[in-house]
mmCIF file of C-alpha atoms in Angstrom:
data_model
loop_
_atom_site.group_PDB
_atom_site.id
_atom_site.type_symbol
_atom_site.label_atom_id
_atom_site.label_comp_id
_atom_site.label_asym_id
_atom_site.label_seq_id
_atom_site.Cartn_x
_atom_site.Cartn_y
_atom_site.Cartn_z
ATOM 1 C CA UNK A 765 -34.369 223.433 10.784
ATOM 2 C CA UNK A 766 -32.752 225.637 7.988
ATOM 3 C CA UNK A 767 -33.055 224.930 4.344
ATOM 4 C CA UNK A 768 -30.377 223.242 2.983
ATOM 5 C CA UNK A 769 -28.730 225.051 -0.353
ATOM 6 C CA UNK A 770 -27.091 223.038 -3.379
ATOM 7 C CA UNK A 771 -23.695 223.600 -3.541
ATOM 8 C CA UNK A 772 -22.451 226.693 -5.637
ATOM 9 C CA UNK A 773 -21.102 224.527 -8.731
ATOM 10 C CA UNK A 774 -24.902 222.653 -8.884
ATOM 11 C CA UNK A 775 -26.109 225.881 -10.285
ATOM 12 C CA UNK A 776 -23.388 225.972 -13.035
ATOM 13 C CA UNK A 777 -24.923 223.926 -16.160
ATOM 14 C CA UNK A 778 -27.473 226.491 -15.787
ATOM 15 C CA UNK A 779 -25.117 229.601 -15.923
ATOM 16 C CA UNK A 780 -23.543 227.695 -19.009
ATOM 17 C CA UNK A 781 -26.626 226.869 -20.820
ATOM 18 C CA UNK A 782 -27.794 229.961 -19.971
ATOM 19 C CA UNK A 783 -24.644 232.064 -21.744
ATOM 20 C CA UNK A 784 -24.727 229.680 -24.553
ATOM 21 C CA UNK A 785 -28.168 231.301 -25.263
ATOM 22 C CA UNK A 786 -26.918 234.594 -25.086
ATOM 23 C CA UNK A 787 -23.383 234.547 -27.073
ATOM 24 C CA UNK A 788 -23.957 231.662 -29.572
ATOM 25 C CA UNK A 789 -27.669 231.947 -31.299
ATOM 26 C CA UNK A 790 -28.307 233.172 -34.429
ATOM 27 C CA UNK A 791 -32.355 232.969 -34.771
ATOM 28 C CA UNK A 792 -34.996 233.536 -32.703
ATOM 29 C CA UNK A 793 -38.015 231.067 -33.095
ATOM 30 C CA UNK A 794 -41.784 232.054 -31.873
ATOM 31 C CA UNK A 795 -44.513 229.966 -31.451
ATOM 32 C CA UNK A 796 -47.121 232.505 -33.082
ATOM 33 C CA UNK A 797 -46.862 235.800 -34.659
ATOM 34 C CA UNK A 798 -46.299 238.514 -31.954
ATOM 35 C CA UNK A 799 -45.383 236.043 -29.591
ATOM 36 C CA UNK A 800 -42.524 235.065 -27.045
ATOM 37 C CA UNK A 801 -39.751 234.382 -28.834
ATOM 38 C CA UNK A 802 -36.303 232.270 -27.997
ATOM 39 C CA UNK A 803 -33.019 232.415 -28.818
ATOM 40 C CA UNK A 804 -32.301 229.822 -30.872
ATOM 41 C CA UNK A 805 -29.243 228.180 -32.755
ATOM 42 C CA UNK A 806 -30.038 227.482 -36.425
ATOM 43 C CA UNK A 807 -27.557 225.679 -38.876
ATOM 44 C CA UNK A 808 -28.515 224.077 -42.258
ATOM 45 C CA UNK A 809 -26.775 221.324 -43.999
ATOM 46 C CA UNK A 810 -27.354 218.797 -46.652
ATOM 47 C CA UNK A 811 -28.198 215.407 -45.455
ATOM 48 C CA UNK A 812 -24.928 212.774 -45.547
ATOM 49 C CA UNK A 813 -26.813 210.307 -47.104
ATOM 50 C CA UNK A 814 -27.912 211.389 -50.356
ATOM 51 C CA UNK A 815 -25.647 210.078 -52.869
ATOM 52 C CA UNK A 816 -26.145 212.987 -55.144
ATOM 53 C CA UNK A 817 -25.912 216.027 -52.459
ATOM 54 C CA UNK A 818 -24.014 217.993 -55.379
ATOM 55 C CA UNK A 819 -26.843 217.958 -57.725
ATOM 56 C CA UNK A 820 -30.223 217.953 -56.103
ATOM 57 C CA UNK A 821 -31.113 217.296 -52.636
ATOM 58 C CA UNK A 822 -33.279 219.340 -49.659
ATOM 59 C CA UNK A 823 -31.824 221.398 -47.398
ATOM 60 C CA UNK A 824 -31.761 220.366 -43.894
ATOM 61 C CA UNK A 825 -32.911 223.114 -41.104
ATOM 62 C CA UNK A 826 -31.705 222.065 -37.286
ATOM 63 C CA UNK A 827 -32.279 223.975 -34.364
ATOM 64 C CA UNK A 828 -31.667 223.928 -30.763
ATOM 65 C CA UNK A 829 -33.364 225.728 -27.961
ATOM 66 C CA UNK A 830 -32.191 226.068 -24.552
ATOM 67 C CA UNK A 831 -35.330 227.076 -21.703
ATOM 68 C CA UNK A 832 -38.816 226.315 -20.893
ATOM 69 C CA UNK A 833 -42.353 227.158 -21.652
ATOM 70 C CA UNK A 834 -42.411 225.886 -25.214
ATOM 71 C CA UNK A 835 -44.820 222.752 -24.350
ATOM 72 C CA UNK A 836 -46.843 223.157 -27.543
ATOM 73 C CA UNK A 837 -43.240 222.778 -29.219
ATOM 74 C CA UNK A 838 -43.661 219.214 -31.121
ATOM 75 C CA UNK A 839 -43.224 217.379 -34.597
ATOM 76 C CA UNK A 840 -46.217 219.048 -36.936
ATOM 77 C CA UNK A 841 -46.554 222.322 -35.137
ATOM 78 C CA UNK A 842 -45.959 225.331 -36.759
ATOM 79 C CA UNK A 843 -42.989 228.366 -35.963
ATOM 80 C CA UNK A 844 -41.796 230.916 -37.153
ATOM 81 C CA UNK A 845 -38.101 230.986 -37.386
ATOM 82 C CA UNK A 846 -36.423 234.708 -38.004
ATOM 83 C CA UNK A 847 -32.245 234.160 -38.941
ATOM 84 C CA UNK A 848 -30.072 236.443 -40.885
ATOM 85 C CA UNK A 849 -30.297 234.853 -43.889
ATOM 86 C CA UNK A 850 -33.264 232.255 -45.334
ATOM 87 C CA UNK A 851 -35.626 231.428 -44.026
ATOM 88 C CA UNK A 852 -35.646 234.981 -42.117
ATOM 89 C CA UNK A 853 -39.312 235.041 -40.362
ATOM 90 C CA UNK A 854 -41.024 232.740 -42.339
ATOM 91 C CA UNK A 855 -43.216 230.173 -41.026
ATOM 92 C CA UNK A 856 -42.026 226.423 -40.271
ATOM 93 C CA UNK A 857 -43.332 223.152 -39.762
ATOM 94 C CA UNK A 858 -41.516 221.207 -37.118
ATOM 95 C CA UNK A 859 -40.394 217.685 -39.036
ATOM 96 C CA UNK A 860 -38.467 215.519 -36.310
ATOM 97 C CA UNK A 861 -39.824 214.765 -32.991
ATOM 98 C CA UNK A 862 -38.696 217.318 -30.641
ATOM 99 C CA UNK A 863 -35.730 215.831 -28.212
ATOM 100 C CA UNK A 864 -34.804 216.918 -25.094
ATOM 101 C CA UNK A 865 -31.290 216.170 -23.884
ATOM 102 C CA UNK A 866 -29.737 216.159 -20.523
ATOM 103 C CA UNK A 867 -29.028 219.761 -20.500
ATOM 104 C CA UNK A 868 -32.391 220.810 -21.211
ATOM 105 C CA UNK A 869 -31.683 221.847 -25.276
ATOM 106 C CA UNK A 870 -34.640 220.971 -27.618
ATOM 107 C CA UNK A 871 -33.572 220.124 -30.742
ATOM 108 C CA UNK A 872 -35.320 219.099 -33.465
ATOM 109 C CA UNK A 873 -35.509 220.048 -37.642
ATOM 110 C CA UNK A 874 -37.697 222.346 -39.114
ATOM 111 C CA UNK A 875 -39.131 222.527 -42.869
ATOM 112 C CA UNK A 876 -40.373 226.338 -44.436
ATOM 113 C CA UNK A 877 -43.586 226.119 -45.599
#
C-alpha cells in the first residue's frame, strides 16, 4: 500500500508562518549566551490601563516566536533578547506565561533585568 500525502495546501500555514519569520522580525531571542537563537517579533507599548500612561508607567515588552525546540521557554526563565534599539542583547526575564496559539507562535512578555 503507498503512503498517502496531505494535500499541497495542508503544508501552507507552515510556508506562511514560516515567511512571517523571515520578512517580519525584528529581534532575535536566545535561550543562553552563544546559543541558538530565533527570529523573533518584538514590539513595546504602554499598558491601556494605567490611567496616568503620560506621566509614569512601565514599559511593556511582547514577543512572538514562530518554531520549535524552545521547551525550557516559560514564565521566570531567563533570555536574552538582541533588537535594534533597547533592550539590544540584554538579558530578560520572561513575565507572562508563555502561550501557544493555533499556528504554533509563542508569545509571551518579557521584563530586562
Amino acid at each position: 500500500m503507498a503512503a498517502q500525502q496531505l494535500p499541497r495546501f495542508a503544508a501552507l500555514p507552515t510556508r506562511v508562518n514560516a515567511a512571517a519569520a523571515r520578512h517580519l522580525t525584528n529581534a532575535l531571542l536566545q535561550l543562553q549566551a552563544g546559543g541558538p537563537a530565533w527570529a523573533a517579533m518584538y514590539d513595546t507599548d504602554l499598558p491601556d490601563s494605567m490611567p496616568f500612561a503620560d506621566v509614569a508607567t512601565a514599559q511593556r515588552h511582547s514577543v512572538r516566536v514562530w518554531g520549535g525546540g524552545m521547551g525550557a521557554l516559560c514564565e521566570g526563565a531567563d533570555c536574552i533578547l538582541t533588537t535594534a534599539g533597547w533592550p539590544a542583547g540584554q538579558p530578560c526575564r520572561v513575565s507572562t506565561p508563555v502561550e501557544l496559539d493555533a499556528d504554533g507562535w509563542a508569545v509571551f512578555d518579557v521584563v530586562p533585568l
